Amino acid sequence: MKYILAPSILAADFGNLKRDVETVARAGAEYIHIDVMDGMFVPSISFGMPVISSIRSCTDKVFDVHMMVEEPGRYAEAMKKAGADLLCVHQEACVHLDRTIQQIKDLGMKAAVALNPATPVQTLSCVLEQLDMVLVMSVNPGFGGQKFIPYATEKVRTLRAMADERGLDLDIQVDGGVGLDNAGQLLNAGANILVAGSAVYRGDAAANVREFLKVFEERAGKG
Ligand code: DX5
Ligand code: ZN
């Protein structure tokens, strides 16, 4: 299993966004997690396509775009053009989830679905085979710096068991309140991609990335 760190730029300094993306990319983060909020699906508004295109040139790392947007299929093509490699839509925001997943794949992006804390993993039973990744939210989406909801760990465990049973090589990402204190527990439960906003950008971002990578190495060493 390959472990990946996805720093969330929501916690970066927007006035120095290129610098902050480059810092985590150079330190070894393989994904850049990009939180798009529409003020409808979640209360807050973050940023959209112009910001994403303007940082696309500073790294060739995977742009992992988390759409906290109602009916995100409306923006799939624009996100691809802006530089998204992976598009993650919320199950709760898509009336025709199957169609939205197909749309993302037809555009040549990796397709992922995010689940709010209260949404059970079984809701993805019919579409699991079509997905590259599932994002288990461990806070209610909308803001950085919130407290980790402990039952998310059990959801990861259930999802990994579902994927294993079907022989699927599914990426499982966890987002919200993730830090060095709970990273090991999440990997043990079956997650392989961790999103971290404040835990990376609070203090020395490069050093924080390296600390996460150490946890990954330790876990990989255990087989
Ligand atoms: C929350 C976002 C997260 C957020 C994580 O709605 O989806 O990606 O930036 O921030 P931390 O790691 O600070 O909880
Ligand atoms: Zn996110």
PDB file of C-alpha atoms in Angstrom, residues 15-206:
ATOM      1  CA  GLY A  15      -0.871  35.847  -0.217  1.00  0.00           C
ATOM      2  CA  ASN A  16       2.023  33.455  -0.741  1.00  0.00           C
ATOM      3  CA  LEU A  17       0.191  30.523  -2.226  1.00  0.00           C
ATOM      4  CA  LYS A  18       2.779  29.536  -4.833  1.00  0.00           C
ATOM      5  CA  ARG A  19       5.530  29.555  -2.228  1.00  0.00           C
ATOM      6  CA  ASP A  20       3.415  27.461   0.165  1.00  0.00           C
ATOM      7  CA  VAL A  21       2.549  24.900  -2.534  1.00  0.00           C
ATOM      8  CA  GLU A  22       6.189  24.618  -3.580  1.00  0.00           C
ATOM      9  CA  THR A  23       7.315  24.160   0.031  1.00  0.00           C
ATOM     10  CA  VAL A  24       5.166  21.072   0.651  1.00  0.00           C
ATOM     11  CA  ALA A  25       5.826  19.659  -2.821  1.00  0.00           C
ATOM     12  CA  ARG A  26       9.589  19.887  -2.309  1.00  0.00           C
ATOM     13  CA  ALA A  27       9.317  18.352   1.157  1.00  0.00           C
ATOM     14  CA  GLY A  28       7.721  15.219  -0.322  1.00  0.00           C
ATOM     15  CA  ALA A  29       3.933  15.655  -0.360  1.00  0.00           C
ATOM     16  CA  GLU A  30       2.607  13.862  -3.448  1.00  0.00           C
ATOM     17  CA  TYR A  31      -0.863  15.389  -3.583  1.00  0.00           C
ATOM     18  CA  ILE A  32      -1.929  18.995  -3.195  1.00  0.00           C
ATOM     19  CA  HIS A  33      -5.389  19.018  -1.622  1.00  0.00           C
ATOM     20  CA  ILE A  34      -7.505  21.879  -2.936  1.00  0.00           C
ATOM     21  CA  ASP A  35     -10.742  22.700  -1.081  1.00  0.00           C
ATOM     22  CA  VAL A  36     -13.368  24.366  -3.243  1.00  0.00           C
ATOM     23  CA  MET A  37     -16.379  25.727  -1.308  1.00  0.00           C
ATOM     24  CA  ASP A  38     -19.479  27.270  -2.847  1.00  0.00           C
ATOM     25  CA  GLY A  39     -21.259  28.875   0.115  1.00  0.00           C
ATOM     26  CA  MET A  40     -24.224  26.543  -0.479  1.00  0.00           C
ATOM     27  CA  PHE A  41     -23.126  22.967   0.180  1.00  0.00           C
ATOM     28  CA  VAL A  42     -20.986  24.370   2.974  1.00  0.00           C
ATOM     29  CA  PRO A  43     -21.365  27.794   4.603  1.00  0.00           C
ATOM     30  CA  SER A  44     -18.022  29.180   3.522  1.00  0.00           C
ATOM     31  CA  ILE A  45     -16.640  30.273   0.142  1.00  0.00           C
ATOM     32  CA  SER A  46     -12.980  29.522  -0.610  1.00  0.00           C
ATOM     33  CA  PHE A  47     -11.753  29.883  -4.218  1.00  0.00           C
ATOM     34  CA  GLY A  48     -12.295  28.444  -7.670  1.00  0.00           C
ATOM     35  CA  MET A  49     -10.785  27.833 -11.089  1.00  0.00           C
ATOM     36  CA  PRO A  50      -8.672  31.010 -11.515  1.00  0.00           C
ATOM     37  CA  VAL A  51      -6.743  30.321  -8.316  1.00  0.00           C
ATOM     38  CA  ILE A  52      -6.198  26.687  -9.267  1.00  0.00           C
ATOM     39  CA  SER A  53      -4.898  27.584 -12.746  1.00  0.00           C
ATOM     40  CA  SER A  54      -2.586  30.183 -11.297  1.00  0.00           C
ATOM     41  CA  ILE A  55      -0.798  27.641  -9.073  1.00  0.00           C
ATOM     42  CA  ARG A  56      -0.802  24.835 -11.668  1.00  0.00           C
ATOM     43  CA  SER A  57       2.564  25.911 -13.052  1.00  0.00           C
ATOM     44  CA  CYS A  58       4.435  25.681  -9.742  1.00  0.00           C
ATOM     45  CA  THR A  59       4.363  21.881  -9.422  1.00  0.00           C
ATOM     46  CA  ASP A  60       3.575  18.671 -11.277  1.00  0.00           C
ATOM     47  CA  LYS A  61       2.196  17.024  -8.119  1.00  0.00           C
ATOM     48  CA  VAL A  62      -1.320  15.624  -8.230  1.00  0.00           C
ATOM     49  CA  PHE A  63      -3.984  18.312  -7.863  1.00  0.00           C
ATOM     50  CA  ASP A  64      -6.593  16.662  -5.661  1.00  0.00           C
ATOM     51  CA  VAL A  65      -9.658  18.895  -5.872  1.00  0.00           C
ATOM     52  CA  HIS A  66     -12.246  18.440  -3.110  1.00  0.00           C
ATOM     53  CA  MET A  67     -15.513  19.908  -4.369  1.00  0.00           C
ATOM     54  CA  MET A  68     -17.677  21.101  -1.486  1.00  0.00           C
ATOM     55  CA  VAL A  69     -20.134  22.320  -4.082  1.00  0.00           C
ATOM     56  CA  GLU A  70     -23.770  21.540  -4.951  1.00  0.00           C
ATOM     57  CA  GLU A  71     -24.017  19.548  -8.198  1.00  0.00           C
ATOM     58  CA  PRO A  72     -20.262  19.672  -8.865  1.00  0.00           C
ATOM     59  CA  GLY A  73     -20.698  18.040 -12.282  1.00  0.00           C
ATOM     60  CA  ARG A  74     -21.475  21.564 -13.511  1.00  0.00           C
ATOM     61  CA  TYR A  75     -17.814  22.451 -13.006  1.00  0.00           C
ATOM     62  CA  ALA A  76     -16.064  19.201 -13.922  1.00  0.00           C
ATOM     63  CA  GLU A  77     -14.844  20.376 -17.304  1.00  0.00           C
ATOM     64  CA  ALA A  78     -13.736  23.763 -15.992  1.00  0.00           C
ATOM     65  CA  MET A  79     -11.822  22.067 -13.167  1.00  0.00           C
ATOM     66  CA  LYS A  80     -10.066  19.789 -15.642  1.00  0.00           C
ATOM     67  CA  LYS A  81      -9.056  22.833 -17.677  1.00  0.00           C
ATOM     68  CA  ALA A  82      -7.844  24.603 -14.536  1.00  0.00           C
ATOM     69  CA  GLY A  83      -5.518  21.667 -13.806  1.00  0.00           C
ATOM     70  CA  ALA A  84      -7.361  19.144 -11.630  1.00  0.00           C
ATOM     71  CA  ASP A  85      -5.981  15.594 -11.834  1.00  0.00           C
ATOM     72  CA  LEU A  86      -8.461  14.104  -9.395  1.00  0.00           C
ATOM     73  CA  LEU A  87     -11.963  15.383  -8.763  1.00  0.00           C
ATOM     74  CA  CYS A  88     -13.696  14.470  -5.540  1.00  0.00           C
ATOM     75  CA  VAL A  89     -17.426  15.136  -5.277  1.00  0.00           C
ATOM     76  CA  HIS A  90     -19.704  14.730  -2.287  1.00  0.00           C
ATOM     77  CA  GLN A  91     -22.274  11.945  -2.377  1.00  0.00           C
ATOM     78  CA  GLU A  92     -24.665  14.342  -0.614  1.00  0.00           C
ATOM     79  CA  ALA A  93     -24.282  16.984  -3.339  1.00  0.00           C
ATOM     80  CA  CYS A  94     -25.031  14.836  -6.406  1.00  0.00           C
ATOM     81  CA  VAL A  95     -28.553  13.788  -7.349  1.00  0.00           C
ATOM     82  CA  HIS A  96     -27.182  11.614 -10.193  1.00  0.00           C
ATOM     83  CA  LEU A  97     -23.962  10.398  -8.640  1.00  0.00           C
ATOM     84  CA  ASP A  98     -23.326   7.657 -11.208  1.00  0.00           C
ATOM     85  CA  ARG A  99     -23.549  10.162 -14.049  1.00  0.00           C
ATOM     86  CA  THR A 100     -21.257  12.635 -12.298  1.00  0.00           C
ATOM     87  CA  ILE A 101     -18.628   9.916 -11.738  1.00  0.00           C
ATOM     88  CA  GLN A 102     -18.773   8.958 -15.431  1.00  0.00           C
ATOM     89  CA  GLN A 103     -18.450  12.591 -16.432  1.00  0.00           C
ATOM     90  CA  ILE A 104     -15.263  12.960 -14.363  1.00  0.00           C
ATOM     91  CA  LYS A 105     -13.749   9.799 -15.825  1.00  0.00           C
ATOM     92  CA  ASP A 106     -14.686  10.738 -19.384  1.00  0.00           C
ATOM     93  CA  LEU A 107     -12.753  13.974 -18.884  1.00  0.00           C
ATOM     94  CA  GLY A 108      -9.676  11.909 -17.994  1.00  0.00           C
ATOM     95  CA  MET A 109      -9.529  12.708 -14.283  1.00  0.00           C
ATOM     96  CA  LYS A 110      -9.435  10.295 -11.371  1.00  0.00           C
ATOM     97  CA  ALA A 111     -12.871  10.041  -9.785  1.00  0.00           C
ATOM     98  CA  ALA A 112     -13.495  10.172  -6.053  1.00  0.00           C
ATOM     99  CA  VAL A 113     -16.508  10.508  -3.786  1.00  0.00           C
ATOM    100  CA  ALA A 114     -16.486  12.142  -0.356  1.00  0.00           C
ATOM    101  CA  LEU A 115     -18.772  11.185   2.506  1.00  0.00           C
ATOM    102  CA  ASN A 116     -19.861  13.525   5.265  1.00  0.00           C
ATOM    103  CA  PRO A 117     -19.385  12.130   8.779  1.00  0.00           C
ATOM    104  CA  ALA A 118     -23.049  11.103   9.090  1.00  0.00           C
ATOM    105  CA  THR A 119     -23.196   9.347   5.694  1.00  0.00           C
ATOM    106  CA  PRO A 120     -22.608   5.587   5.930  1.00  0.00           C
ATOM    107  CA  VAL A 121     -19.993   3.977   3.664  1.00  0.00           C
ATOM    108  CA  GLN A 122     -22.548   1.424   2.432  1.00  0.00           C
ATOM    109  CA  THR A 123     -24.146   4.180   0.349  1.00  0.00           C
ATOM    110  CA  LEU A 124     -21.274   3.683  -2.133  1.00  0.00           C
ATOM    111  CA  SER A 125     -21.888  -0.027  -2.544  1.00  0.00           C
ATOM    112  CA  CYS A 126     -23.236   0.291  -6.131  1.00  0.00           C
ATOM    113  CA  VAL A 127     -20.482   2.566  -7.447  1.00  0.00           C
ATOM    114  CA  LEU A 128     -17.393   1.378  -5.560  1.00  0.00           C
ATOM    115  CA  GLU A 129     -15.929  -0.430  -8.588  1.00  0.00           C
ATOM    116  CA  GLN A 130     -15.982   2.818 -10.577  1.00  0.00           C
ATOM    117  CA  LEU A 131     -14.031   4.864  -8.045  1.00  0.00           C
ATOM    118  CA  ASP A 132     -10.326   5.578  -7.723  1.00  0.00           C
ATOM    119  CA  MET A 133     -10.711   6.977  -4.223  1.00  0.00           C
ATOM    120  CA  VAL A 134     -13.194   7.495  -1.402  1.00  0.00           C
ATOM    121  CA  LEU A 135     -12.767  10.420   0.962  1.00  0.00           C
ATOM    122  CA  VAL A 136     -13.972   9.817   4.503  1.00  0.00           C
ATOM    123  CA  MET A 137     -14.637  13.187   6.113  1.00  0.00           C
ATOM    124  CA  SER A 138     -13.598  13.259   9.747  1.00  0.00           C
ATOM    125  CA  VAL A 139     -15.054  16.722  10.402  1.00  0.00           C
ATOM    126  CA  ASN A 140     -18.186  18.364   9.044  1.00  0.00           C
ATOM    127  CA  PRO A 141     -16.870  20.014   5.886  1.00  0.00           C
ATOM    128  CA  GLY A 142     -16.570  23.761   5.549  1.00  0.00           C
ATOM    129  CA  PHE A 143     -13.683  24.887   7.715  1.00  0.00           C
ATOM    130  CA  GLY A 144     -10.120  23.956   8.551  1.00  0.00           C
ATOM    131  CA  GLY A 145      -8.829  23.493  12.071  1.00  0.00           C
ATOM    132  CA  GLN A 146     -11.744  21.457  13.477  1.00  0.00           C
ATOM    133  CA  LYS A 147     -11.582  18.534  15.883  1.00  0.00           C
ATOM    134  CA  PHE A 148     -11.335  14.974  14.511  1.00  0.00           C
ATOM    135  CA  ILE A 149     -14.562  12.950  14.837  1.00  0.00           C
ATOM    136  CA  PRO A 150     -13.427   9.577  16.259  1.00  0.00           C
ATOM    137  CA  TYR A 151     -16.039   7.342  14.593  1.00  0.00           C
ATOM    138  CA  ALA A 152     -14.521   8.175  11.196  1.00  0.00           C
ATOM    139  CA  THR A 153     -11.808   5.599  11.964  1.00  0.00           C
ATOM    140  CA  GLU A 154     -14.410   2.833  12.091  1.00  0.00           C
ATOM    141  CA  LYS A 155     -15.829   3.987   8.760  1.00  0.00           C
ATOM    142  CA  VAL A 156     -12.362   3.655   7.227  1.00  0.00           C
ATOM    143  CA  ARG A 157     -12.078   0.125   8.592  1.00  0.00           C
ATOM    144  CA  THR A 158     -15.484  -0.862   7.158  1.00  0.00           C
ATOM    145  CA  LEU A 159     -14.667   0.678   3.787  1.00  0.00           C
ATOM    146  CA  ARG A 160     -11.288  -1.075   3.548  1.00  0.00           C
ATOM    147  CA  ALA A 161     -12.977  -4.386   4.347  1.00  0.00           C
ATOM    148  CA  MET A 162     -15.584  -3.728   1.605  1.00  0.00           C
ATOM    149  CA  ALA A 163     -12.856  -2.937  -0.920  1.00  0.00           C
ATOM    150  CA  ASP A 164     -10.742  -5.962   0.059  1.00  0.00           C
ATOM    151  CA  GLU A 165     -13.737  -8.279  -0.195  1.00  0.00           C
ATOM    152  CA  ARG A 166     -14.231  -7.145  -3.788  1.00  0.00           C
ATOM    153  CA  GLY A 167     -10.526  -7.264  -4.613  1.00  0.00           C
ATOM    154  CA  LEU A 168     -10.414  -3.511  -5.252  1.00  0.00           C
ATOM    155  CA  ASP A 169      -7.243  -1.465  -5.035  1.00  0.00           C
ATOM    156  CA  LEU A 170      -9.116   1.548  -3.661  1.00  0.00           C
ATOM    157  CA  ASP A 171      -7.470   4.654  -2.269  1.00  0.00           C
ATOM    158  CA  ILE A 172      -9.013   5.736   1.023  1.00  0.00           C
ATOM    159  CA  GLN A 173      -8.442   9.335   2.033  1.00  0.00           C
ATOM    160  CA  VAL A 174      -9.248  10.923   5.390  1.00  0.00           C
ATOM    161  CA  ASP A 175      -9.816  14.667   5.733  1.00  0.00           C
ATOM    162  CA  GLY A 176     -10.379  16.830   8.796  1.00  0.00           C
ATOM    163  CA  GLY A 177      -8.550  17.098  12.082  1.00  0.00           C
ATOM    164  CA  VAL A 178      -5.778  14.789  10.916  1.00  0.00           C
ATOM    165  CA  GLY A 179      -2.436  15.222  12.684  1.00  0.00           C
ATOM    166  CA  LEU A 180       0.616  13.312  13.811  1.00  0.00           C
ATOM    167  CA  ASP A 181      -1.389  12.145  16.832  1.00  0.00           C
ATOM    168  CA  ASN A 182      -3.961  10.156  14.832  1.00  0.00           C
ATOM    169  CA  ALA A 183      -2.152   9.446  11.544  1.00  0.00           C
ATOM    170  CA  GLY A 184      -0.884   6.015  12.629  1.00  0.00           C
ATOM    171  CA  GLN A 185      -4.322   4.906  13.785  1.00  0.00           C
ATOM    172  CA  LEU A 186      -5.853   5.934  10.430  1.00  0.00           C
ATOM    173  CA  LEU A 187      -3.248   4.012   8.429  1.00  0.00           C
ATOM    174  CA  ASN A 188      -3.824   0.971  10.619  1.00  0.00           C
ATOM    175  CA  ALA A 189      -7.559   1.198   9.906  1.00  0.00           C
ATOM    176  CA  GLY A 190      -6.888   1.096   6.151  1.00  0.00           C
ATOM    177  CA  ALA A 191      -6.505   4.697   5.018  1.00  0.00           C
ATOM    178  CA  ASN A 192      -3.610   5.416   2.647  1.00  0.00           C
ATOM    179  CA  ILE A 193      -4.000   9.117   1.817  1.00  0.00           C
ATOM    180  CA  LEU A 194      -4.097  11.672   4.619  1.00  0.00           C
ATOM    181  CA  VAL A 195      -5.197  15.262   4.167  1.00  0.00           C
ATOM    182  CA  ALA A 196      -3.740  17.718   6.638  1.00  0.00           C
ATOM    183  CA  GLY A 197      -4.275  21.457   6.670  1.00  0.00           C
ATOM    184  CA  SER A 198      -3.407  23.039   9.986  1.00  0.00           C
ATOM    185  CA  ALA A 199      -1.124  20.150  10.990  1.00  0.00           C
ATOM    186  CA  VAL A 200       1.062  20.956   7.969  1.00  0.00           C
ATOM    187  CA  TYR A 201       0.850  24.715   7.651  1.00  0.00           C
ATOM    188  CA  ARG A 202       0.940  25.626  11.338  1.00  0.00           C
ATOM    189  CA  GLY A 203       4.626  26.224  12.037  1.00  0.00           C
ATOM    190  CA  ASP A 204       7.337  24.867   9.718  1.00  0.00           C
ATOM    191  CA  ALA A 205       5.434  23.273   6.806  1.00  0.00           C
ATOM    192  CA  ALA A 206       8.421  21.417   5.328  1.00  0.00           C
TER     193      ALA A 206
END
